Amino acid sequence: MNAMTKTEEAKLDAASPMNMIQAINSALDIMLGRDPNVLTFGEDVGYFGGVFRATEGLQKKYGLNRCFDTPITEGGIIGTAIGMATYGLRPVVEIQFADYIYPGYDQIVSEAARIRYRSAGDFTAPMTIRTPYGGGIFGGQTHSQSPEALFTHVAGVVTVIPSNPYDAKGLLISAIESDDPVVIFEPKRLYNGPFEGYPDKPVTPWQKVEGNLVPEGYYTVPLGKARTVREGQDVTVLAYGTMVHVAVAAATEAGVDAEVIDLRTLAPVDLEAIVASVRKTGRCVIVHEATRTSGFGAELSALVQEHCFYALEAPILRVTGWDTPYPHAFEWEYFPGPTRVARALKQVMVG
Amino acid sequence: MASTRTAPPAKGLKNSRALSLRIPEPRFRPGEKADFSSLVIPEAGATPRPEVDTAPKDMRELAYGMIRVLDRDGQPVGPWNPKLDPATLKRGLKTMMLTRAYDDRMYRAQRQGKTSFYMKCTGEEAVAAAAAMVLTREDMCFPTYRQQGLLIARDYPLVDMMNQVYSNAKDPMKGRQLPVMYSSKKDGFFTISGNLGTQVPQAVGWAMASAYKGDDKIAATWIGDGSTAEGDFHEAMIFASVYRAPVILNIVNNQWAISSFHGIAGGEDATFASRAIGYNLPALRVDGNDFLAVYAATEWAAERARSNLGATLIEHYTYRAEGHSTSDDPSRYRPTDEGKIWPLGDPIERLKQHLIALGEWSDDKQQALYEELVELVRAAGRESETHGTLHAGERPSIKTMFEDVYKEMDWRLVEQRQELGI
C-alpha cells in the first residue's frame, strides 16, 4: 500500500455530503492519484466524463492516458483490460449500462475469472468493472436490468453492490486494490439520492440526507462484509442496492420491527451476518429488483434454509422483479416497491 | 432535365426472382482427388518489402500477395530474405523437429490412454518456431493451442510440458487445465484459455499497458482462420488500431477449423490478411511453411511495433496436416492426401533443403538429429511418467483444487473443501 500523501492526510478528517456519483468520482480520483498503475476507460468516459458523470474532470486532471474513451465494444473494453491487468496494471473500466455487459460476459466468465486458477497463479487479473444497474428511471428493457446473479454464479469473480455514497467510494477503492476481478453494480436510481420506491415522492438529494458524509480522503469499506442498516427483532430483510432503501420504507409502512441487512458484497456474501440476524428474528424476507427465477434471492434463500432452518418460524419469502423483461410503461408495476415488500413482511409475521 | 422514376410498389411484383441462399463448400471431399493447381501462389521473392514505417494505405497489396523467401530449390530469394546465419537456421530446424517429435510422442500417449486429449501442430511448426526466435522472453505471447513451439524454442522443459498433458503430480497447472493449455510467464507465454479468440484483445491490452508504462516490450498473439469470425478478433483489431498498440496479430490460416473449411470463415474470396485494411493496420500475408518468410515477416512487424508504429496483422498461409485434435477424424470430411500435395510443402523439409543447399547440412545429419531428438523426448517421457499419468500414478494434491479461485479462499471454498473431506 502506498503511503498517504500529505494532502490525503489533511483530507482525512474532512468529509462532505457527496452524492453517489461524486463519491465514485472521488474514489477514482484518489486511486488515480495514489497508484500510477490505475487507469480508467470506457464509452464516453474520457473528455465528457461519462454519461452519468462518474469520471468527470479526471482526464483533465490526470491526462489522456489515465482516463480515455473507447470504441463501443464491451468485449473489447473488458478483454483489453484483462490484458492490462495481467501486465500489472489495475484497470477500472466502465460499462455504460449493466444491460450492455453481455458482449463482454465471455471475457469475464471464461477469462478474467479463471486466469489465476487455470495458470495456478502464474497470471492474475486485478481489475474492476463498474456498471450502473437497475430500474426506476424509465429506462425500458435496455437500461434497467439487474444481472447480478449472472456474476454471483461465476467462481472467481467478486460481485459488489453499494447502496449509499460512503459505501460506493469505500467499496470501489477496495475493489481497485483487490487482486481479484471485481464487478461493481452501481444502483443508478440512487446516484442522486436515496429512493424508497415511492415514484411520486420528490427525490431528496444525497446532500440533504442526514448523516450522509463522505470523507474526502482515502478509506476503504471491506469486501465481503454486510452492514445492518436498521436493527429489528421480528424479521430479517436481506437487500442490496436500491432495495435497501425500499426495505427500510417497507418496514415503516408495515409497522414491522424488521432488521434490514445491506449485503454490499454478494459474492462472497457475508454469511455470518445473515445467519446471526435470521437466528435472532426467526423470519426472513429477501428482496431484489432482478427477475425472480434463479435470481440471487434463490441462493440467499437456500443459505438461510441450510443454516437457519431450526430458527425459522415462517417460510422464507422473496419479493422481486417479475419474470418478464423490464417493461417501459409498467415501471412501477414491475418494480418491487415498498407496498409489495410490506405485504411480505406482514405475511411472514402471520406465517 | 433528368427523367424521373417511380418507386416500385411495396408488394405484389409478380415477375420478381426468387432469392437463393449460398452455403460455401470446399472443392474436395473424401474420396475425391484434391487438386491445388488453381491456387494463386506468388513466386518466392516476388512480393515487395516496404519500409517498416510505411503507411498501411501504401502497402495494401501485401494483404493479397504472399511473402515467400525459399524457392523450389531451397534458395533464399527476394527482398524478404532475413539472411540468417547457419547456426540460427539450425536452431530453427531443431525447434521444429523437436516440436514434431514431441507431438508424435504425446499423440501416441493419448492413444495409449495416458491422457484425455492432445493437439498436434504438424505442418505448422514454422509459425511458432520463427516467432519465438524473433521475439524476446520479455515480450508476451498470447498463443492458441497450436503454438507449443514457442515454449520448445525457449527450452521450456519437455518434462514440465508432459506433466501438464498428463495432469500428474508435477503438473505446473496443478491438474486444472485440459492438456496442452500451458502457461509460463517467465518465458513470455500467456496462459492458454482453450476458448477461441479471447486472447487477442488481451494481447492488445497487454501491449497497450506496455506503451502506457513507457516500457519497451511488445505482445504477439495467434488465432486460427476459423476463429477470426469471433467478435473478439474484431474488437482486438479496433483497439489495436485506435490506440496504436505494439502488438503482432497473427492469423494461422491452416485451411481447416475442425471440419469447416476456410470458406465458412469468409476466407474463400477474400484473404484473411485483407481484414486489416478496414482497420488501417498493415497486413502481411506469408507462406507459413517457409521458416525464413515467417521469420522475416515477424521481424518486420516487431520492428514496427518497437518503433511505436503500432500493430501488424500477419496471415500465415499453411495447412493443418493432421486432425484438429485426438478427438477428430479428418478422413470424414476431407481427402486424405490433401496434406501430402499441399503446394507449399512441409516447413521442416523446406528448411532442411535450404541448409543442404547452403552446404551446411545433409540427410545423414538430419537423420542423426531426428534420432537424437526422439531420444530426448523419450527420456523426458519416461521421467514425466514417473510422476503419473491421467489415470495412473500420482496426481496433484486434491486440496489444491480449491486454491487460486481467488487470492484468498473465502468461507464457501473452505466449507466445500471440508464437505469433500479434505
PDB file of C-alpha atoms in Angstrom, chain B residues 158-306:
ATOM      1  CA  LEU B 158       9.723 -31.022 -22.056  1.00  0.00           C
ATOM      2  CA  VAL B 159       9.116 -32.879 -18.817  1.00  0.00           C
ATOM      3  CA  ASP B 160       7.051 -29.983 -17.485  1.00  0.00           C
ATOM      4  CA  MET B 161       5.044 -29.832 -20.700  1.00  0.00           C
ATOM      5  CA  MET B 162       4.365 -33.547 -20.413  1.00  0.00           C
ATOM      6  CA  ASN B 163       3.494 -33.198 -16.736  1.00  0.00           C
ATOM      7  CA  GLN B 164       0.840 -30.708 -17.808  1.00  0.00           C
ATOM      8  CA  VAL B 165      -0.501 -33.019 -20.506  1.00  0.00           C
ATOM      9  CA  TYR B 166      -0.690 -35.872 -18.000  1.00  0.00           C
ATOM     10  CA  SER B 167      -2.196 -33.692 -15.208  1.00  0.00           C
ATOM     11  CA  ASN B 168       0.206 -35.519 -12.922  1.00  0.00           C
ATOM     12  CA  ALA B 169       1.706 -34.697  -9.534  1.00  0.00           C
ATOM     13  CA  LYS B 170       4.248 -32.318 -11.061  1.00  0.00           C
ATOM     14  CA  ASP B 171       1.810 -30.553 -13.416  1.00  0.00           C
ATOM     15  CA  PRO B 172       2.657 -26.835 -13.171  1.00  0.00           C
ATOM     16  CA  MET B 173      -1.081 -26.133 -13.702  1.00  0.00           C
ATOM     17  CA  LYS B 174      -1.959 -28.492 -10.830  1.00  0.00           C
ATOM     18  CA  GLY B 175      -4.251 -30.618 -12.925  1.00  0.00           C
ATOM     19  CA  ARG B 176      -6.674 -27.791 -13.619  1.00  0.00           C
ATOM     20  CA  GLN B 177      -6.359 -27.372 -17.348  1.00  0.00           C
ATOM     21  CA  LEU B 178      -7.071 -29.506 -20.362  1.00  0.00           C
ATOM     22  CA  PRO B 179      -3.876 -30.974 -21.849  1.00  0.00           C
ATOM     23  CA  VAL B 180      -1.720 -28.584 -23.930  1.00  0.00           C
ATOM     24  CA  MET B 181      -3.068 -25.441 -22.213  1.00  0.00           C
ATOM     25  CA  TYR B 182       0.348 -24.438 -20.875  1.00  0.00           C
ATOM     26  CA  SER B 183       1.339 -21.219 -19.091  1.00  0.00           C
ATOM     27  CA  SER B 184       4.774 -19.770 -18.402  1.00  0.00           C
ATOM     28  CA  LYS B 185       5.024 -16.104 -17.575  1.00  0.00           C
ATOM     29  CA  LYS B 186       8.794 -16.204 -17.232  1.00  0.00           C
ATOM     30  CA  ASP B 187       9.049 -17.422 -20.822  1.00  0.00           C
ATOM     31  CA  GLY B 188       6.639 -14.803 -22.146  1.00  0.00           C
ATOM     32  CA  PHE B 189       3.969 -17.449 -22.738  1.00  0.00           C
ATOM     33  CA  PHE B 190       0.466 -16.435 -21.663  1.00  0.00           C
ATOM     34  CA  THR B 191      -1.890 -18.949 -20.090  1.00  0.00           C
ATOM     35  CA  ILE B 192      -3.804 -20.623 -22.908  1.00  0.00           C
ATOM     36  CA  SER B 193      -7.528 -20.396 -22.480  1.00  0.00           C
ATOM     37  CA  GLY B 194      -8.885 -23.087 -24.733  1.00  0.00           C
ATOM     38  CA  ASN B 195     -11.653 -20.673 -25.725  1.00  0.00           C
ATOM     39  CA  LEU B 196     -11.069 -19.325 -29.192  1.00  0.00           C
ATOM     40  CA  GLY B 197     -10.168 -15.735 -29.936  1.00  0.00           C
ATOM     41  CA  THR B 198     -10.404 -14.436 -26.378  1.00  0.00           C
ATOM     42  CA  GLN B 199      -6.645 -13.964 -26.099  1.00  0.00           C
ATOM     43  CA  VAL B 200      -6.471 -11.494 -28.984  1.00  0.00           C
ATOM     44  CA  PRO B 201      -7.965  -8.436 -27.199  1.00  0.00           C
ATOM     45  CA  GLN B 202      -5.958  -9.444 -24.135  1.00  0.00           C
ATOM     46  CA  ALA B 203      -2.747  -9.283 -26.155  1.00  0.00           C
ATOM     47  CA  VAL B 204      -3.758  -5.847 -27.378  1.00  0.00           C
ATOM     48  CA  GLY B 205      -4.461  -4.759 -23.803  1.00  0.00           C
ATOM     49  CA  TRP B 206      -1.103  -6.112 -22.639  1.00  0.00           C
ATOM     50  CA  ALA B 207       0.618  -4.191 -25.435  1.00  0.00           C
ATOM     51  CA  MET B 208      -1.335  -1.049 -24.524  1.00  0.00           C
ATOM     52  CA  ALA B 209      -0.153  -1.468 -20.935  1.00  0.00           C
ATOM     53  CA  SER B 210       3.451  -1.698 -22.103  1.00  0.00           C
ATOM     54  CA  ALA B 211       3.018   1.518 -24.079  1.00  0.00           C
ATOM     55  CA  TYR B 212       1.170   3.145 -21.173  1.00  0.00           C
ATOM     56  CA  LYS B 213       4.150   2.417 -18.919  1.00  0.00           C
ATOM     57  CA  GLY B 214       6.724   3.591 -21.438  1.00  0.00           C
ATOM     58  CA  ASP B 215       8.101   0.048 -21.474  1.00  0.00           C
ATOM     59  CA  ASP B 216       9.901  -1.472 -24.496  1.00  0.00           C
ATOM     60  CA  LYS B 217       8.114  -4.820 -24.596  1.00  0.00           C
ATOM     61  CA  ILE B 218       5.670  -5.884 -27.251  1.00  0.00           C
ATOM     62  CA  ALA B 219       2.952  -8.521 -27.425  1.00  0.00           C
ATOM     63  CA  ALA B 220       2.141 -11.127 -30.036  1.00  0.00           C
ATOM     64  CA  THR B 221      -0.953 -13.240 -30.444  1.00  0.00           C
ATOM     65  CA  TRP B 222      -2.178 -16.070 -32.659  1.00  0.00           C
ATOM     66  CA  ILE B 223      -5.640 -17.008 -33.832  1.00  0.00           C
ATOM     67  CA  GLY B 224      -6.866 -19.617 -36.292  1.00  0.00           C
ATOM     68  CA  ASP B 225      -8.573 -18.767 -39.580  1.00  0.00           C
ATOM     69  CA  GLY B 226     -11.853 -20.112 -38.246  1.00  0.00           C
ATOM     70  CA  SER B 227     -11.754 -18.027 -35.058  1.00  0.00           C
ATOM     71  CA  THR B 228     -11.284 -14.755 -36.916  1.00  0.00           C
ATOM     72  CA  ALA B 229     -15.070 -14.856 -37.163  1.00  0.00           C
ATOM     73  CA  GLU B 230     -15.283 -14.263 -33.409  1.00  0.00           C
ATOM     74  CA  GLY B 231     -16.136 -10.762 -32.243  1.00  0.00           C
ATOM     75  CA  ASP B 232     -13.005 -10.821 -30.077  1.00  0.00           C
ATOM     76  CA  PHE B 233     -10.855 -10.681 -33.201  1.00  0.00           C
ATOM     77  CA  HIS B 234     -12.567  -7.566 -34.499  1.00  0.00           C
ATOM     78  CA  GLU B 235     -12.660  -5.961 -31.048  1.00  0.00           C
ATOM     79  CA  ALA B 236      -8.928  -6.528 -30.830  1.00  0.00           C
ATOM     80  CA  MET B 237      -8.351  -5.057 -34.282  1.00  0.00           C
ATOM     81  CA  ILE B 238     -10.240  -1.864 -33.484  1.00  0.00           C
ATOM     82  CA  PHE B 239      -8.383  -1.397 -30.196  1.00  0.00           C
ATOM     83  CA  ALA B 240      -5.034  -2.186 -31.813  1.00  0.00           C
ATOM     84  CA  SER B 241      -5.717   0.384 -34.497  1.00  0.00           C
ATOM     85  CA  VAL B 242      -7.253   3.145 -32.391  1.00  0.00           C
ATOM     86  CA  TYR B 243      -4.610   3.034 -29.636  1.00  0.00           C
ATOM     87  CA  ARG B 244      -1.662   2.043 -31.869  1.00  0.00           C
ATOM     88  CA  ALA B 245      -0.878  -0.940 -29.650  1.00  0.00           C
ATOM     89  CA  PRO B 246       2.582  -2.519 -30.055  1.00  0.00           C
ATOM     90  CA  VAL B 247       1.294  -5.982 -30.896  1.00  0.00           C
ATOM     91  CA  ILE B 248       1.702  -8.568 -33.652  1.00  0.00           C
ATOM     92  CA  LEU B 249      -1.632 -10.107 -34.603  1.00  0.00           C
ATOM     93  CA  ASN B 250      -1.028 -13.473 -36.260  1.00  0.00           C
ATOM     94  CA  ILE B 251      -3.706 -15.415 -38.107  1.00  0.00           C
ATOM     95  CA  VAL B 252      -2.710 -19.007 -38.675  1.00  0.00           C
ATOM     96  CA  ASN B 253      -4.700 -19.908 -41.770  1.00  0.00           C
ATOM     97  CA  ASN B 254      -4.336 -23.677 -41.752  1.00  0.00           C
ATOM     98  CA  GLN B 255      -7.375 -24.026 -44.028  1.00  0.00           C
ATOM     99  CA  TRP B 256      -9.485 -26.004 -41.575  1.00  0.00           C
ATOM    100  CA  ALA B 257     -11.452 -25.209 -38.415  1.00  0.00           C
ATOM    101  CA  ILE B 258     -12.135 -28.757 -37.210  1.00  0.00           C
ATOM    102  CA  SER B 259     -14.241 -29.887 -40.184  1.00  0.00           C
ATOM    103  CA  SER B 260     -15.138 -26.471 -41.619  1.00  0.00           C
ATOM    104  CA  PHE B 261     -13.013 -25.227 -44.482  1.00  0.00           C
ATOM    105  CA  HIS B 262     -11.748 -21.624 -44.523  1.00  0.00           C
ATOM    106  CA  GLY B 263     -14.690 -20.562 -46.718  1.00  0.00           C
ATOM    107  CA  ILE B 264     -17.028 -20.949 -43.761  1.00  0.00           C
ATOM    108  CA  ALA B 265     -14.968 -18.263 -42.012  1.00  0.00           C
ATOM    109  CA  GLY B 266     -15.283 -15.997 -45.046  1.00  0.00           C
ATOM    110  CA  GLY B 267     -11.814 -16.780 -46.386  1.00  0.00           C
ATOM    111  CA  GLU B 268     -12.726 -18.124 -49.811  1.00  0.00           C
ATOM    112  CA  ASP B 269     -12.893 -14.939 -51.865  1.00  0.00           C
ATOM    113  CA  ALA B 270     -11.027 -12.564 -49.562  1.00  0.00           C
ATOM    114  CA  THR B 271      -7.734 -13.145 -47.796  1.00  0.00           C
ATOM    115  CA  PHE B 272      -7.712 -13.125 -44.019  1.00  0.00           C
ATOM    116  CA  ALA B 273      -4.898 -10.593 -44.172  1.00  0.00           C
ATOM    117  CA  SER B 274      -7.146  -8.152 -46.014  1.00  0.00           C
ATOM    118  CA  ARG B 275      -9.300  -7.780 -42.914  1.00  0.00           C
ATOM    119  CA  ALA B 276      -6.627  -5.386 -41.653  1.00  0.00           C
ATOM    120  CA  ILE B 277      -7.310  -2.855 -44.371  1.00  0.00           C
ATOM    121  CA  GLY B 278     -10.564  -1.504 -42.965  1.00  0.00           C
ATOM    122  CA  TYR B 279      -8.835  -1.020 -39.634  1.00  0.00           C
ATOM    123  CA  ASN B 280      -5.947   0.864 -41.205  1.00  0.00           C
ATOM    124  CA  LEU B 281      -3.480  -1.730 -39.993  1.00  0.00           C
ATOM    125  CA  PRO B 282      -0.621  -3.017 -42.148  1.00  0.00           C
ATOM    126  CA  ALA B 283      -1.143  -6.588 -43.326  1.00  0.00           C
ATOM    127  CA  LEU B 284       1.438  -9.162 -44.341  1.00  0.00           C
ATOM    128  CA  ARG B 285       0.455 -12.437 -45.970  1.00  0.00           C
ATOM    129  CA  VAL B 286       3.131 -15.040 -45.526  1.00  0.00           C
ATOM    130  CA  ASP B 287       3.995 -18.525 -46.705  1.00  0.00           C
ATOM    131  CA  GLY B 288       3.613 -20.100 -43.271  1.00  0.00           C
ATOM    132  CA  ASN B 289       5.597 -23.174 -44.261  1.00  0.00           C
ATOM    133  CA  ASP B 290       8.645 -21.084 -45.118  1.00  0.00           C
ATOM    134  CA  PHE B 291      10.643 -20.571 -41.924  1.00  0.00           C
ATOM    135  CA  LEU B 292      12.590 -17.687 -43.448  1.00  0.00           C
ATOM    136  CA  ALA B 293       9.449 -15.899 -44.594  1.00  0.00           C
ATOM    137  CA  VAL B 294       7.775 -16.228 -41.209  1.00  0.00           C
ATOM    138  CA  TYR B 295      10.967 -15.017 -39.540  1.00  0.00           C
ATOM    139  CA  ALA B 296      11.248 -12.016 -41.865  1.00  0.00           C
ATOM    140  CA  ALA B 297       7.608 -11.004 -41.559  1.00  0.00           C
ATOM    141  CA  THR B 298       7.687 -11.299 -37.777  1.00  0.00           C
ATOM    142  CA  GLU B 299      10.881  -9.261 -37.694  1.00  0.00           C
ATOM    143  CA  TRP B 300       9.232  -6.520 -39.804  1.00  0.00           C
ATOM    144  CA  ALA B 301       6.186  -6.425 -37.535  1.00  0.00           C
ATOM    145  CA  ALA B 302       8.289  -6.491 -34.363  1.00  0.00           C
ATOM    146  CA  GLU B 303      10.456  -3.642 -35.556  1.00  0.00           C
ATOM    147  CA  ARG B 304       7.382  -1.647 -36.460  1.00  0.00           C
ATOM    148  CA  ALA B 305       5.851  -2.271 -33.024  1.00  0.00           C
ATOM    149  CA  ARG B 306       9.103  -1.424 -31.231  1.00  0.00           C
TER     150      ARG B 306
END
